[in-house]
Short mmCIF file of C-alpha atoms and ligand atoms in Angstrom, two decimals:
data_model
loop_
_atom_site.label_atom_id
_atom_site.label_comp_id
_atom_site.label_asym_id
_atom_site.label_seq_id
_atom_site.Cartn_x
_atom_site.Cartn_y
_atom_site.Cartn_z
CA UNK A 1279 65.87 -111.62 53.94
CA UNK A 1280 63.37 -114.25 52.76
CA UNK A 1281 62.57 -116.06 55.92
CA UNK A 1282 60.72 -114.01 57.85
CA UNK A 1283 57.96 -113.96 60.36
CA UNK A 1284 54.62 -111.73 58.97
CA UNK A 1285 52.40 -109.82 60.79
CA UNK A 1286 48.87 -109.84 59.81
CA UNK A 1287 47.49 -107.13 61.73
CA UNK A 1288 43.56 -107.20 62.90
CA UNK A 1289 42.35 -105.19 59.70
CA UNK A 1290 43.29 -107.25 56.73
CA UNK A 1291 41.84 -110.43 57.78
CA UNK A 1292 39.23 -109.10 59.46
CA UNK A 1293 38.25 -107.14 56.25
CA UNK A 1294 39.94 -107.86 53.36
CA UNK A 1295 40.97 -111.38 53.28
CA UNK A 1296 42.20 -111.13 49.58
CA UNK A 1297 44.34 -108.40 50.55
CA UNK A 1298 46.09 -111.66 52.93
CA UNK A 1299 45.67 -113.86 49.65
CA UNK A 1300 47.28 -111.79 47.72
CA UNK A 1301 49.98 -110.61 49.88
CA UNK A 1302 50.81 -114.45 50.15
CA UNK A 1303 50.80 -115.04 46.10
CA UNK A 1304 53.44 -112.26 46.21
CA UNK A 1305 55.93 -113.72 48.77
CA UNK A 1306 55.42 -117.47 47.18
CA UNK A 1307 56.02 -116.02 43.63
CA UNK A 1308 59.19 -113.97 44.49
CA UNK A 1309 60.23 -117.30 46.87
CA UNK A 1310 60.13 -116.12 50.41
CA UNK A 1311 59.09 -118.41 53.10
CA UNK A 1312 57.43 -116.67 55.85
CA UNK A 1313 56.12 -117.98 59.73
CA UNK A 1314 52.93 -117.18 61.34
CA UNK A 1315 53.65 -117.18 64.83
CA UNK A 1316 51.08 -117.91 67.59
CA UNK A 1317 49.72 -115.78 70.40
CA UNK A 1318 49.93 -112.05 68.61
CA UNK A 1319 47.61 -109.67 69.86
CA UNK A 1320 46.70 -106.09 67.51
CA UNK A 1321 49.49 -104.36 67.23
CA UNK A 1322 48.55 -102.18 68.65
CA UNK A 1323 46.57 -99.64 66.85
CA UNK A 1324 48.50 -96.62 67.81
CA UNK A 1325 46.03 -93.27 68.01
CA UNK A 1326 43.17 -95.19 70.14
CA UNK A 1327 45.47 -97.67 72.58
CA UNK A 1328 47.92 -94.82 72.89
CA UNK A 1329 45.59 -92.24 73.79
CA UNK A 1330 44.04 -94.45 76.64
CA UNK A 1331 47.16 -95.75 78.16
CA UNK A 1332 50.78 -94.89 76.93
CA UNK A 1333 51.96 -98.16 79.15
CA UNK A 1334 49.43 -100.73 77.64
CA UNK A 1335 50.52 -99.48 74.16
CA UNK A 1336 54.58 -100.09 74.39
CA UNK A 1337 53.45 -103.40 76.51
CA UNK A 1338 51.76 -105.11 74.15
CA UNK A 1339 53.60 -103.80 70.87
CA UNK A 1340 56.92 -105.06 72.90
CA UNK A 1341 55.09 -108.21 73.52
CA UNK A 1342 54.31 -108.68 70.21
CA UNK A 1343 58.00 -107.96 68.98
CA UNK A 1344 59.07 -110.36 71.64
CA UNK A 1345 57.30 -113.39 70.40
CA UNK A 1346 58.80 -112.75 67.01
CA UNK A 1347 62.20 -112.51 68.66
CA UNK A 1348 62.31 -115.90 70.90
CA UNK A 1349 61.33 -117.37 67.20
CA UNK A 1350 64.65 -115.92 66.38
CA UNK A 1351 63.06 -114.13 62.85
CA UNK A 1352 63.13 -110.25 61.65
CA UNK A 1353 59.67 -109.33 61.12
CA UNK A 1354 57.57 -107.95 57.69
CA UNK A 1355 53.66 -106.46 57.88
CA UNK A 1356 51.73 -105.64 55.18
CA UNK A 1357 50.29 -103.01 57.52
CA UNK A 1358 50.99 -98.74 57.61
CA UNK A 1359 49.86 -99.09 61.40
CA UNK A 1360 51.42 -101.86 62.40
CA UNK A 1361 54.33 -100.89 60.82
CA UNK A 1362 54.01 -97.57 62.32
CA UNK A 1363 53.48 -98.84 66.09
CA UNK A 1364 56.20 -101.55 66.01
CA UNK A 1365 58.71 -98.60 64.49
CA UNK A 1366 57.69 -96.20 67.56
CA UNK A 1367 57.85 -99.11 70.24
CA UNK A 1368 61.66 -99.69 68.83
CA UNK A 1369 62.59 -96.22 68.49
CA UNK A 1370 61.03 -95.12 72.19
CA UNK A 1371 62.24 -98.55 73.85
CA UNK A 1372 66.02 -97.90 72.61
CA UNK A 1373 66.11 -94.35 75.15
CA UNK A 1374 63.16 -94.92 77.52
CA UNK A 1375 65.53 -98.09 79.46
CA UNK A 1376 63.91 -97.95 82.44
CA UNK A 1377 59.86 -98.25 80.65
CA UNK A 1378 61.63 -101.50 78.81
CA UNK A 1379 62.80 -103.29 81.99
CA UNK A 1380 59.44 -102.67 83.60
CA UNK A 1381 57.44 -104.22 80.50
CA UNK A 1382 60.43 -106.73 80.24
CA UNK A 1383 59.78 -107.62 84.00
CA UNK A 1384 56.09 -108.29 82.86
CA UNK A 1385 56.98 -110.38 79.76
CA UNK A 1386 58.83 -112.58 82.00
CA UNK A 1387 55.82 -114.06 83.26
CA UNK A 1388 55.52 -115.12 79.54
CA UNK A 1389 58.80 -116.28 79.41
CA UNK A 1390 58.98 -113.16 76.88
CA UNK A 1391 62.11 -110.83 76.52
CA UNK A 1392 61.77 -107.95 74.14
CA UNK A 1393 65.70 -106.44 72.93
CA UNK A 1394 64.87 -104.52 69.83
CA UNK A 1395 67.43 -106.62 68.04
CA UNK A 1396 64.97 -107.42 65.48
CA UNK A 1397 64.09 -106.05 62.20
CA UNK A 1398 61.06 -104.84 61.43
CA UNK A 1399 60.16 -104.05 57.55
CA UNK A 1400 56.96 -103.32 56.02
CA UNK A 1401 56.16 -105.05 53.15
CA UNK A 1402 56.70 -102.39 50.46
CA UNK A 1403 60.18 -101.71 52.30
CA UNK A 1404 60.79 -105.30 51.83
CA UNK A 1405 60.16 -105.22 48.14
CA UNK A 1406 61.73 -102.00 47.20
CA UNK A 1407 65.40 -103.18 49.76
CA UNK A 1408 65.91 -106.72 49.55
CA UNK A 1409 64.24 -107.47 46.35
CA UNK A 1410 64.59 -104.49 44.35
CA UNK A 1411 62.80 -103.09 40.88
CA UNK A 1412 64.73 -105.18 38.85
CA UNK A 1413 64.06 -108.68 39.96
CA UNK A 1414 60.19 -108.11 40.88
CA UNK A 1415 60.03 -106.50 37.02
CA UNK A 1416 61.90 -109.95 35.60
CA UNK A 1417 59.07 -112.15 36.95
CA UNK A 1418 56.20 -110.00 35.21
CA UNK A 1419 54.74 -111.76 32.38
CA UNK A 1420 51.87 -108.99 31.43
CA UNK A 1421 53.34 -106.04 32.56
CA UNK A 1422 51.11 -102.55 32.61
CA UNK A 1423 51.92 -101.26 29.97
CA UNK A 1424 50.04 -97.90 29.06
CA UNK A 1425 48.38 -97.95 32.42
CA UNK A 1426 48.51 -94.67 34.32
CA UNK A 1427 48.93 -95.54 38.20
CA UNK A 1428 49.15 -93.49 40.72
CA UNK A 1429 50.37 -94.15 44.61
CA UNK A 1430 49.18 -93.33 47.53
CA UNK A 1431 51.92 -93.73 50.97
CA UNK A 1432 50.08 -93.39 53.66
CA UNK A 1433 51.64 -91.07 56.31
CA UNK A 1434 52.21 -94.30 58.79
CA UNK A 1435 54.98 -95.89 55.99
CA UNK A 1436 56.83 -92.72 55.93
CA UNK A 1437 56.38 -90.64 59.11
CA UNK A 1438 57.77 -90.20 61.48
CA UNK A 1439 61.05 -90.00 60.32
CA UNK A 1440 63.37 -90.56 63.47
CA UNK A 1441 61.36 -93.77 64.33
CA UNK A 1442 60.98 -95.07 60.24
CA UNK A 1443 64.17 -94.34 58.21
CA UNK A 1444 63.00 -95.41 54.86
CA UNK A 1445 61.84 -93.11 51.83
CA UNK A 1446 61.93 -89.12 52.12
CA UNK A 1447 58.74 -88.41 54.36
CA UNK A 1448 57.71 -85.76 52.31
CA UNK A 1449 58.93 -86.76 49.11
CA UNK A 1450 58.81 -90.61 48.46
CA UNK A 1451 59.89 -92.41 45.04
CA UNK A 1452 59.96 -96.10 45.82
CA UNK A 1453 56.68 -97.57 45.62
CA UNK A 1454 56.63 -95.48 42.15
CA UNK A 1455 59.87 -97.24 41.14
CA UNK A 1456 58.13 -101.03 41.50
CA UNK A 1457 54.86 -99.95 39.66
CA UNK A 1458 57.20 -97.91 37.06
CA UNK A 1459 58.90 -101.46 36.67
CA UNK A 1460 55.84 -103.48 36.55
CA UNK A 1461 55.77 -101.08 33.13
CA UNK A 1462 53.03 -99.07 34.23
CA UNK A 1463 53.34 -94.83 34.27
CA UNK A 1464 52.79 -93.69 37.09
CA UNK A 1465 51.10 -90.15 37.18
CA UNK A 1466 52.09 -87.67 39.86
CA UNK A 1467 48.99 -85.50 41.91
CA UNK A 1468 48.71 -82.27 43.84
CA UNK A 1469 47.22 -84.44 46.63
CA UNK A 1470 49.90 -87.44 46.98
CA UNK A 1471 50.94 -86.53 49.97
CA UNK A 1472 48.01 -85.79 51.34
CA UNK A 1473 46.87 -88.37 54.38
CA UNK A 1474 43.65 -90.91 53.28
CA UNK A 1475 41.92 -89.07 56.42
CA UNK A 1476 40.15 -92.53 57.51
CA UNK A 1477 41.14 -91.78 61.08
CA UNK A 1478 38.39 -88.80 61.40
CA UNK A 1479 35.91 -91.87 60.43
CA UNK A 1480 37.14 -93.35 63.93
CA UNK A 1481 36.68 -90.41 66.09
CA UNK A 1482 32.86 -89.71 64.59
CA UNK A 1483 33.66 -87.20 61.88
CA UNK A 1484 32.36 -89.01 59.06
CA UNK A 1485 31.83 -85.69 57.03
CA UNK A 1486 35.61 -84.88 57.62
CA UNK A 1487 36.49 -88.82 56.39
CA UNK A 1488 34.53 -88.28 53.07
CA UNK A 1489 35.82 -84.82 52.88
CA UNK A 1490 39.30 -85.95 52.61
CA UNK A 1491 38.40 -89.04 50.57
CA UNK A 1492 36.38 -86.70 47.86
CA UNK A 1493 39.71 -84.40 47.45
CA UNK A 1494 42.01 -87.04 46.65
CA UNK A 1495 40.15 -88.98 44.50
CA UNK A 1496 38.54 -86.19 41.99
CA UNK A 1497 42.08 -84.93 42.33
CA UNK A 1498 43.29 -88.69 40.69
CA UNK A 1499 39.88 -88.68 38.15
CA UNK A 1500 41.43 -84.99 37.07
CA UNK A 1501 44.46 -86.72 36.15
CA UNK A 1502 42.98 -89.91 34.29
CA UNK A 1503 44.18 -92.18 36.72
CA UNK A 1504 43.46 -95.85 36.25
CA UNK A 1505 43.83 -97.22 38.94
CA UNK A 1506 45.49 -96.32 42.59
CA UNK A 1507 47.93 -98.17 44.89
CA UNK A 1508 48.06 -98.42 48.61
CA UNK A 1509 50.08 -100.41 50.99
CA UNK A 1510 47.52 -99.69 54.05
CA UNK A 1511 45.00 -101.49 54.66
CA UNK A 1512 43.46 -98.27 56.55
CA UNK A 1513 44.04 -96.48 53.04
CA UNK A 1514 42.26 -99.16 51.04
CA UNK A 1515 39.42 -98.82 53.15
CA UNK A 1516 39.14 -95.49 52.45
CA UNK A 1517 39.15 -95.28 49.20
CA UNK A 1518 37.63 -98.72 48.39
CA UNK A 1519 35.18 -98.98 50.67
CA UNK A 1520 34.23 -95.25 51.58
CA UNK A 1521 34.33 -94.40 47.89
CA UNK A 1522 31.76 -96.39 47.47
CA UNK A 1523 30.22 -94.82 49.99
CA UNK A 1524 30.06 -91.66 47.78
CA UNK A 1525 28.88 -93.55 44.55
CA UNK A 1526 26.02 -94.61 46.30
CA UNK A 1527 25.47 -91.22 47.25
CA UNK A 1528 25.88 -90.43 43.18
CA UNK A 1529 29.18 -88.94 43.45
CA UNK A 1530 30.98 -89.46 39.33
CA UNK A 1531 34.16 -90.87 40.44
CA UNK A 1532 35.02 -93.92 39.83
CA UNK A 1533 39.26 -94.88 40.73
CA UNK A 1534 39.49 -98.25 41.17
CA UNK A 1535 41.93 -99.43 43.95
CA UNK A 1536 44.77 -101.92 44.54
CA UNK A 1537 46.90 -103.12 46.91
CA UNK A 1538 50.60 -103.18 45.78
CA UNK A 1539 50.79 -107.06 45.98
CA UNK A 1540 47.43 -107.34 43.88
CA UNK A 1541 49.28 -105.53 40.77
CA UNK A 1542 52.29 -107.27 41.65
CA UNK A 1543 50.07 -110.91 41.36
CA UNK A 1544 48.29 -109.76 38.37
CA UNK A 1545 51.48 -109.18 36.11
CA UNK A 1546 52.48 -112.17 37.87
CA UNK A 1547 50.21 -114.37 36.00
CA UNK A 1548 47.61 -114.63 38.66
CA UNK A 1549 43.93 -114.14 37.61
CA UNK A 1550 41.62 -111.37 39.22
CA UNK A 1551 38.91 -114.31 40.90
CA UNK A 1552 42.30 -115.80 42.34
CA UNK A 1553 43.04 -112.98 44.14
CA UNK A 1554 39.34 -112.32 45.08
CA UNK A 1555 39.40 -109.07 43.48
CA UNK A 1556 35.87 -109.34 43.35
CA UNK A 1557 35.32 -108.79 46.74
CA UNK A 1558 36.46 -105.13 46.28
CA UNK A 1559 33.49 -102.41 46.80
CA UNK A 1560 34.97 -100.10 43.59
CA UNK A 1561 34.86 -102.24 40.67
CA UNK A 1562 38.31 -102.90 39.73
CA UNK A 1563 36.73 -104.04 35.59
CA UNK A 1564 37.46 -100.95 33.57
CA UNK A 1565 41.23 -101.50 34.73
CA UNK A 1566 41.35 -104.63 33.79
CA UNK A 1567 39.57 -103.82 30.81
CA UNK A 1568 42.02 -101.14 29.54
CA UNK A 1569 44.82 -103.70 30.91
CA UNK A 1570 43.99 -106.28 28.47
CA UNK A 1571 43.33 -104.46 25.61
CA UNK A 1572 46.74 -102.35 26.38
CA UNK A 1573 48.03 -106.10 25.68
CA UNK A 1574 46.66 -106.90 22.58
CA UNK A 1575 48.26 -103.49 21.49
CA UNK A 1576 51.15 -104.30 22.95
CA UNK A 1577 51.84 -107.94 20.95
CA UNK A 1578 50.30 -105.90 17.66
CA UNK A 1579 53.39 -103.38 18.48
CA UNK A 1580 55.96 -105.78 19.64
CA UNK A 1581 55.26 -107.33 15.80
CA UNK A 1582 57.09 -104.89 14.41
CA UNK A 1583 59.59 -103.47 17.30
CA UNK A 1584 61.63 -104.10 20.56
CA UNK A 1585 59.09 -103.26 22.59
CA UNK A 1586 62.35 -103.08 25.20
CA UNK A 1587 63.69 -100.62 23.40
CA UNK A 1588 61.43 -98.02 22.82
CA UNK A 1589 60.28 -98.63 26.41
CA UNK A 1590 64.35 -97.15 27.03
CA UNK A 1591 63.83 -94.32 24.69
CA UNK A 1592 60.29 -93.21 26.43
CA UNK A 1593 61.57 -92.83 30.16
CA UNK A 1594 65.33 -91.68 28.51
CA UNK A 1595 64.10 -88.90 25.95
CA UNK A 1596 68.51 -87.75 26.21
CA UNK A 1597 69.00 -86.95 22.68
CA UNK A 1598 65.76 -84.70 22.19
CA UNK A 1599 68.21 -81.51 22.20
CA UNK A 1600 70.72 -83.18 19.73
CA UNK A 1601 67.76 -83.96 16.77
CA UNK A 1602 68.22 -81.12 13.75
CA UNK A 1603 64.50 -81.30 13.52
CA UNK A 1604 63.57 -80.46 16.97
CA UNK A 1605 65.76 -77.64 16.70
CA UNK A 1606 63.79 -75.71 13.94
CA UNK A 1607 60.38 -77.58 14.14
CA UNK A 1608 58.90 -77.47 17.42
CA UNK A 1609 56.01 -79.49 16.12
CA UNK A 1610 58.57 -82.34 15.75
CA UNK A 1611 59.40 -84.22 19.20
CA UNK A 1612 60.82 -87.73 18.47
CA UNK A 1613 60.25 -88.98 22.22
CA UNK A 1614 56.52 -87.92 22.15
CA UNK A 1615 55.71 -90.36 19.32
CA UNK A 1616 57.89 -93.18 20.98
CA UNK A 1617 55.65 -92.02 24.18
CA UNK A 1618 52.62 -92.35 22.29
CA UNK A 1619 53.82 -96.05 20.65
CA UNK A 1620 54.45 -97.10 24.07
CA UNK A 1621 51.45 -96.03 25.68
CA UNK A 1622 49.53 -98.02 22.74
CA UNK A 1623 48.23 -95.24 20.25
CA UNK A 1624 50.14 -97.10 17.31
CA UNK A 1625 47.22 -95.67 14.66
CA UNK A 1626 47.55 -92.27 15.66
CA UNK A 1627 51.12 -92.31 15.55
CA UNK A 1628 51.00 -93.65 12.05
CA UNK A 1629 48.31 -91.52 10.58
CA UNK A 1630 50.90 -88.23 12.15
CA UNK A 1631 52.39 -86.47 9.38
CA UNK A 1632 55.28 -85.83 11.90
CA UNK A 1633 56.26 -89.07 11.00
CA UNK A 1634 57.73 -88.07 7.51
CA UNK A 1635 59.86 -85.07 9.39
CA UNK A 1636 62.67 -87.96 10.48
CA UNK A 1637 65.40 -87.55 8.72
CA UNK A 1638 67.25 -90.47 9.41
CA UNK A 1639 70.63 -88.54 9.97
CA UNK A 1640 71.40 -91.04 12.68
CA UNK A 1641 72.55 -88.24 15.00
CA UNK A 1642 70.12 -89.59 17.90
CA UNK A 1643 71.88 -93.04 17.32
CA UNK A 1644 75.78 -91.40 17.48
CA UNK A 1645 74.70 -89.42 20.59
CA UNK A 1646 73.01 -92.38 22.46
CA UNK A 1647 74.84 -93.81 25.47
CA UNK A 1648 73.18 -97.23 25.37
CA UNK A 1649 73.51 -97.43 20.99
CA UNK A 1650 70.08 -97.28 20.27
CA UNK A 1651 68.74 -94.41 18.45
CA UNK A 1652 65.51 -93.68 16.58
CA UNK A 1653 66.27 -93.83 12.95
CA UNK A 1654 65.50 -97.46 12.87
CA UNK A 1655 61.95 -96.87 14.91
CA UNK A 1656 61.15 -93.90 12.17
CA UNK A 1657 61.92 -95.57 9.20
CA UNK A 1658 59.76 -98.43 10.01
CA UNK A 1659 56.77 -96.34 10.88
CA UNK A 1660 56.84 -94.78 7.37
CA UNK A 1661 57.23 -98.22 6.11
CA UNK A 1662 53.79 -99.02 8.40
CA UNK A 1663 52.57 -95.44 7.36
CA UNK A 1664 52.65 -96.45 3.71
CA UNK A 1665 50.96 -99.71 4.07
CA UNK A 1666 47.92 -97.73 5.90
CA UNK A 1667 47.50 -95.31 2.92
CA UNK A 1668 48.92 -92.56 5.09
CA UNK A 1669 51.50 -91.02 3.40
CA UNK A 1670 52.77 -87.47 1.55
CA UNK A 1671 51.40 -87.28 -1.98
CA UNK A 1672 55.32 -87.46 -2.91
CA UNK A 1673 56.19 -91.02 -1.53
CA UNK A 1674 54.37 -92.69 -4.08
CA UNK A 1675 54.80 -90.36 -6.62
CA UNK A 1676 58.48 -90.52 -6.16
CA UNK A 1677 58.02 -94.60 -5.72
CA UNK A 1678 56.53 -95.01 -9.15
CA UNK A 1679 59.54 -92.82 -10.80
CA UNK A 1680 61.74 -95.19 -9.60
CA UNK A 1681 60.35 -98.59 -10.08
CA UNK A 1682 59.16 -97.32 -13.83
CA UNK A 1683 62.99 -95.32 -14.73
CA UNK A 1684 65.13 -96.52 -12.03
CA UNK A 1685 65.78 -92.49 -11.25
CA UNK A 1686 64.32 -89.76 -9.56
CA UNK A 1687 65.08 -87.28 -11.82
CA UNK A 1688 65.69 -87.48 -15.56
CA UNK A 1689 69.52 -85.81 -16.70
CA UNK A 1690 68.92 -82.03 -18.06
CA UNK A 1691 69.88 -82.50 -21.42
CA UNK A 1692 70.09 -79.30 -22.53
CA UNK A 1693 72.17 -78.17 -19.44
CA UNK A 1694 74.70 -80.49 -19.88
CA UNK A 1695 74.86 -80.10 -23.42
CA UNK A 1696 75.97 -76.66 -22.81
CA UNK A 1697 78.76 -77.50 -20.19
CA UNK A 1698 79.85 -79.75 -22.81
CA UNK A 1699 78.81 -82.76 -20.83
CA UNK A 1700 78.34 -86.01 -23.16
CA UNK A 1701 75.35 -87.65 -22.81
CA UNK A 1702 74.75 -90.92 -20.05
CA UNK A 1703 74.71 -94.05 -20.78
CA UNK A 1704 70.86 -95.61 -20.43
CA UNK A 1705 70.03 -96.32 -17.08
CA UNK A 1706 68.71 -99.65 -15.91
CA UNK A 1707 65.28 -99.05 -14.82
CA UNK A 1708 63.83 -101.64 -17.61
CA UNK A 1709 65.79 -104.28 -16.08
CA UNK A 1710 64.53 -102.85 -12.51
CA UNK A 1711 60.58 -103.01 -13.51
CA UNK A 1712 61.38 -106.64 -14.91
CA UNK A 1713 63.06 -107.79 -12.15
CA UNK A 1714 60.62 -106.33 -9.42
CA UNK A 1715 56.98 -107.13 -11.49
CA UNK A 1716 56.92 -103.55 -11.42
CA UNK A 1717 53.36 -103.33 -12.66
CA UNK A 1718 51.81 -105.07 -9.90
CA UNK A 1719 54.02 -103.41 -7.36
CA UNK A 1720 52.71 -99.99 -8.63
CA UNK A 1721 49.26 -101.04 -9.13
CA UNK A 1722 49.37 -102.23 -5.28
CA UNK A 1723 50.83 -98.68 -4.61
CA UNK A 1724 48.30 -96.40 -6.37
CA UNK A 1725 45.30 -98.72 -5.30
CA UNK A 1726 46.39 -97.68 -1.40
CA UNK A 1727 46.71 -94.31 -2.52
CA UNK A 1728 42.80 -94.51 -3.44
CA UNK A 1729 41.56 -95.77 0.16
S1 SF4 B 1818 47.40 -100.96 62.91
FE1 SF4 B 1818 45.36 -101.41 62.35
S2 SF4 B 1818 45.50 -103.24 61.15
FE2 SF4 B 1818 47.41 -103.04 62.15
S3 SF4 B 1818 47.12 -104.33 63.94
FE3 SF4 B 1818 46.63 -102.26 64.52
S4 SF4 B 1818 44.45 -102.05 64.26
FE4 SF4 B 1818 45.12 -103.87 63.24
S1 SF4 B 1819 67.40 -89.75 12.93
FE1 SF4 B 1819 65.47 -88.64 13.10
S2 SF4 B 1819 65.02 -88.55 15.27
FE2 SF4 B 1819 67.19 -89.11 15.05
S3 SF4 B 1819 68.27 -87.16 15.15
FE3 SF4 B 1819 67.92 -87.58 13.00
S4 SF4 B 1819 65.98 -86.54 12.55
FE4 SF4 B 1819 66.12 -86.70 14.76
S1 SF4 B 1820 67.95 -92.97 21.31
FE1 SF4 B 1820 69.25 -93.32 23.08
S2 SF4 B 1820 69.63 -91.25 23.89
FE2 SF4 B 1820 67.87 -91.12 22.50
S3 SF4 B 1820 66.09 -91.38 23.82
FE3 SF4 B 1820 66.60 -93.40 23.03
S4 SF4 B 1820 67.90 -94.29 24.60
FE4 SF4 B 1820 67.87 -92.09 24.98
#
């Protein structure tokens, strides 16, 4: 399914045009080709309509459908509410026969016929079934890496549940699955499910609106969130636009927001003032901020390691049980410090004395599935370690022994003497401090030492 028609709704270009520009990056970059069709009307919105007139509602959401069908296209929104209607206009239509002949007769006049053979998928549903994690993650060139993002659904994507069959209701993973493969981690909350509450703002309760809005998003500021994700454009104005609302009213929270196809364009290549992410109310700069510099640490890490593969080890963390440390040195957990790599805090992995507790027994390597292991990753952070001055008083000690005797330990003499063990032949550590320079090499060591 890339050939689709789209349906805009009224609130996205009413309100948030870049939400449209973005939404249209997304689809170009991931090469689907969709068709605006003339003569739509709002969907329409569902509590408002509905409440008025039942019959107008199904009427015109049919109507809509049935444009979309004489063009002979399955249909994708960017939209929780139109989503939401179109889903309860199928689902009622399919049983309620008699309703769909009468609004059929209607459409005639229109030289309209609405079947409900059409499918109709919301744009995250689109992503996470026909394109899937994988792909949309192969086209990001600056992924998130060491962002924490967290999602909010919407109710109207997920609920409810015998009209729109896609992720549990209660329970949803897949939105998380494209930002956890846009490399970001994405940080569960008590609130997630909890609905954005904008509706109340529609029916007069503005206190109840901000109520709902100031739960959710100290809730997200508890949790050091960076940044949250909608797919609503009801949602985004919530907690863009009303959140705003409460900074002006000198509320501390600051979460900046973005729409799924805004993250999607950014690790796509595609620059903030393209999308227009100015025009948001919340200042979406500190993300962007922490985004780039993330990078930087990123290409300093990637310098010295498969990025890749660490990024396997920090969402695997299999062989934890099977490391001899961890079992007698609960201090010691390998997948924390490849955690900590990934999520950019390369000094303060180095500067860990935990570092030196690896003991390179390659069991993590024998026991993974996919051959990777963390032997390699620890002895190259001690090699890092050393050249930072951050290292047991023993490494260099140890060092110097070797590169000035060629040992680490002289024979016993004595001891041997006594077991009537001859003595050894001399051991080639002169020819090992003339091959290596040695002098330097331990005048390099013992000046780091000093720092
Ligand atoms: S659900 Fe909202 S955005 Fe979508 S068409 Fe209706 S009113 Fe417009
Ligand atoms: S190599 Fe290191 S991390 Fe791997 S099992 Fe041995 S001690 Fe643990
Ligand atoms: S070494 Fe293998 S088993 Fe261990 S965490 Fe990494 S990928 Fe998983």
């Amino acid at each position: 399914m890339k050939e689709f028609a789209v349906f805009w709704g009224c609130t996205i270009p009413a309100r948030f045009p870049f939400i449209e520009k973005s939404v249209r990056v997304m689809f170009d970059d991931l090469g689907a080709q969709i068709h605006e069709l003339p003569g739509h009307t709002c969907c329409p919105e569902g509590t408002l309509v509905k409440a008025n007139d039942p019959d107008s509602f199904f009427t015109a959401a049919a109507r809509n459908l049935a444009i979309v069908e004489k063009a002979g296209w399955d249909l994708v929104t960017p939209c929780n509410g139109c989503y939401s209607t179109f889903k309860e206009c199928q689902s009622h239509l399919k049983t309620h026969w008699r309703e769909r002949d009468t609004i059929n007769d209607r459409l005639a006049t229109e030289d309209l016929h609405y079947d409900g053979t059409l499918q109709v998928v919301h744009f995250a549903e689109w992503l996470s079934e026909h394109m899937g994690p994988g792909l949309i993650a192969s086209k990001a060139k600056k992924p998130f890496w060491g962002m924490n993002i967290a999602v909010h659904y919407g109710c109207h994507l997920l609920r409810p549940q015998p009209a729109v069959k896609w992720d549990d209701p209660l329970h949803p993973t897949k939105v998380e699955a494209i930002v956890t493969a846009l490399g970001a981690t994405v940080v569960d909350y008590p609130t997630k499910m909890q609905c954005c509450g904008g509706y109340l703002d529609r029916v007069g309760e503005r206190e109840g609106s901000l109520a709902f809005n100031r739960r959710k998003l100290y809730d997200l500021q508890n949790h050091q969130v960076d940044a949250l994700i909608t797919v609503c454009p009801s949602c985004f104005q919530q907690f863009d636009l009303n959140q705003a609302a409460l900074q002006r009213a000198n509320e501390p929270i600051h979460i900046p927001v973005l729409y799924l196809s805004e993250l999607i364009g950014l690790a796509y290549g595609h620059s903030p003032d393209e999308l227009g992410m100015d025009m948001h109310r919340v200042s979406v700069q500190p993300f962007l901020d922490k985004w780039e510099a993330r990078s930087v640490e990123k290409s300093r890490l990637a310098q010295d390691f498969d990025v890749s593969l660490l990024n396997k080890c920090d969402t695997c963390r299999a062989c934890k049980d099977d490391c001899p440390v961890c079992k007698v040195d609960p201090k010691f957990d390998p997948c924390d410090m490849i955690g900590q790599l990934v999520s950019g805090e390369i000094d303060e992995v180095l500067d860990d004395p935990n570092v030196w507790k690896c003991l390179e027994c390659y069991t993590c390597l024998e026991m993974c599935h996919s051959d990777i292991g963390m032997a390699e990753t620890f002895r190259k952070l001690k090699e890092l370690a050393i050249v930072r001055g951050s290292r047991p008083d023993s490494i260099p000690q140890s060092y110097e022994m070797f590169m000035t005797t060629g040992t680490l330990g002289k024979p016993k003499e004595g001891a041997r003497k006594k077991l009537g063990l001859g003595p050894l032949p001399p051991t080639g550590g002169d020819a090992v401090k003339k091959l290596m320079g040695c002098d330097a090499v331990i005048a390099a060591c013992d000046s780091e030492g000093e720092e």
